[in-house]
Amino acid sequence: MQAKTSLEDFQALVRRAGLTLSPAQIVELHSGWAYIEPMLERIRAHGRGREADLALTFRPDMF
Amino acid sequence: MDQLVVSKNDLAAMTIAEAAVQIRSRELSPVDLAAATFKRIAALDGQLHSHILVLEEAGMAAAKEAEAEIAAGRWRGPLHGMPIGLKDIYGTAGIPTTAHSALLRDHVPTRDAACVTRLRDAGAIFTGKLSTWEFAIGGTSFDLPWPPARNPWNLEYDPSGSSSGSAAAVAAGLCLGAMGSDTGGSIRGPAAWCGIAGLKPTYGLVSKAGVLPLSFSLDHAGPMCWTAEDCALMMQVLAGHDPNDPTSADVALPDFSDMEAPIAGVRVGVVRHFFERDMPCEPDVAAAFEESLRVLRGLGAVVADVVIAPFDDYAAAAGQISRAESYAIHEADLRATPELYGAIFRQRVAAGAFVRGVDYVNAQRARARLVAELAVTMRGVDVLMFPTARKVAPKMAADKSLGGAFYNRAFNLTGSPALSVCNGFSAAGLPIALQIVGRPFEDPLVLRVGAAYERATPWRARRPGV
């Protein structure tokens, strides 16, 4: 499985996050990103109105 | 490797419920039970790797104390004198708590976790600190200071995780119960692949104070035992409000005492799309599940299919929340000393650096919708049911995949009580499991359905290697 984000773009993300990883560690992280990207897209693609679905607070006792 | 054998006559093959009756009546000595347990750990854990630290000296001292108390007529309850293991993320005062990580190799807490205090007050004997995936997420790893736990049904197979040592130790009879934790299925997954019972309680029902966190809003602490009935005995001690845990629910305590009541009339909603369409399971898993439904119908349960949101909707929201929250916990150490973590942990947690604030908020918004939708569905049924895992345990390997083998994390998102129980074995002799999910704070019903199923089927009589 290949990530849509290129390794070069991903390296920029790693730098911006302040992580000092070795090139091998970045490649390892990038390979895992391929599984995470579709989940992020699923969250981002979901249409929500401005007033819909308050995010917080989670209250299991409010069922 | 050789199979481990648990003899049916072995003290290690007793359940908590059975041992408690004998300890209370003084037919069984807590000292004999503890001695047999530590002897078994010494004999078998060199292959199983379920323990990071064995607490024999303190355990034997506590067993002698329990014996003296019971002889003096001060029996504290069903956990008095019971050998219990602790996943090594549970803080133990004066005893190392490593999270199976080089980062915490020398970490010695000054306080017990709230669960540890409750169990100690109930008279439990702590047998050891148990292996885990690194910080309860890392995966089966071979680059950590201790080896990963193995599956007692076949030592070449994976026990799953993250509560890998807890499940392996209970299944192999190295303790009669253990504490696990579950952020995305870490109690139910290893319970399934090791053929035991594991309960992720309702969010907030069991205190997490003093347990190393992974993801604040998805973490759950809970019991892992040979049977659902034993999980209920542990929950009777573990459940309760704790002002030291800001997520602890201040509600009336559920009563876990009646696990024998019939389940006739209980409405079971089968989430068929989870395992037929969303993430199809293997044929032997599907066959075991359909046979389980037949058993439950025979017990009087009313079984019908229900439809909830697609599994991926839950997984997407839970994944972003978990990544963001776990990165918040580990960011400073990942920046300063990334080499002190294992590769799989880094891969899974460092990705949280790239979850934007808006992604986290929208994942929580998705969560609110999914919780509300599930509440509507559960007005029409008492429990949901589906297989715990889509396949049986694979061979041991450094697990770098982020793909799903389990239908678990949906109910970390909703906070629902969720129990995995063994419902058969594959042709290769590896355990298969089903999952029972209830409404919040209806943990006793979930356990009661699991206990009824276990009593009606032969699976609890089968032990690793027997």
PDB file of C-alpha atoms in Angstrom, chain B residues 52 88-89 95-109 134-135 145-146 212-213 330 333 340-341:
ATOM      1  CA  ILE B  52       8.308  -8.849  32.774  1.00  0.00           C
ATOM      2  CA  ASP B  88       2.837  -3.585  33.230  1.00  0.00           C
ATOM      3  CA  ILE B  89       1.146  -0.235  32.721  1.00  0.00           C
ATOM      4  CA  ILE B  95       7.772  -1.910  41.999  1.00  0.00           C
ATOM      5  CA  PRO B  96       8.980  -1.143  38.449  1.00  0.00           C
ATOM      6  CA  THR B  97       6.272  -0.286  35.935  1.00  0.00           C
ATOM      7  CA  THR B  98       7.888  -0.291  32.523  1.00  0.00           C
ATOM      8  CA  ALA B  99       5.137  -0.292  29.875  1.00  0.00           C
ATOM      9  CA  HIS B 100       7.462  -2.847  28.223  1.00  0.00           C
ATOM     10  CA  SER B 101       9.593   0.071  27.016  1.00  0.00           C
ATOM     11  CA  ALA B 102      13.244   0.996  27.299  1.00  0.00           C
ATOM     12  CA  LEU B 103      11.996   4.515  28.006  1.00  0.00           C
ATOM     13  CA  LEU B 104      10.634   3.394  31.407  1.00  0.00           C
ATOM     14  CA  ARG B 105      13.092   0.607  32.172  1.00  0.00           C
ATOM     15  CA  ASP B 106      13.912   2.225  35.539  1.00  0.00           C
ATOM     16  CA  HIS B 107      10.514   3.751  36.299  1.00  0.00           C
ATOM     17  CA  VAL B 108       9.303   2.954  39.832  1.00  0.00           C
ATOM     18  CA  PRO B 109       6.007   4.634  40.780  1.00  0.00           C
ATOM     19  CA  GLU B 134       4.915  -1.070  24.188  1.00  0.00           C
ATOM     20  CA  PHE B 135       2.816   1.540  26.027  1.00  0.00           C
ATOM     21  CA  PRO B 145      14.203  -4.881  26.298  1.00  0.00           C
ATOM     22  CA  TRP B 146      11.922  -7.905  26.890  1.00  0.00           C
ATOM     23  CA  LEU B 212      -0.145   4.783  32.161  1.00  0.00           C
ATOM     24  CA  PRO B 213      -2.443   6.419  29.588  1.00  0.00           C
ATOM     25  CA  HIS B 330       4.498  11.076  23.937  1.00  0.00           C
ATOM     26  CA  ASP B 333       9.922  11.914  24.448  1.00  0.00           C
ATOM     27  CA  LEU B 340      14.199   4.620  23.157  1.00  0.00           C
ATOM     28  CA  TYR B 341      10.946   3.489  21.536  1.00  0.00           C
TER      29      TYR B 341
END
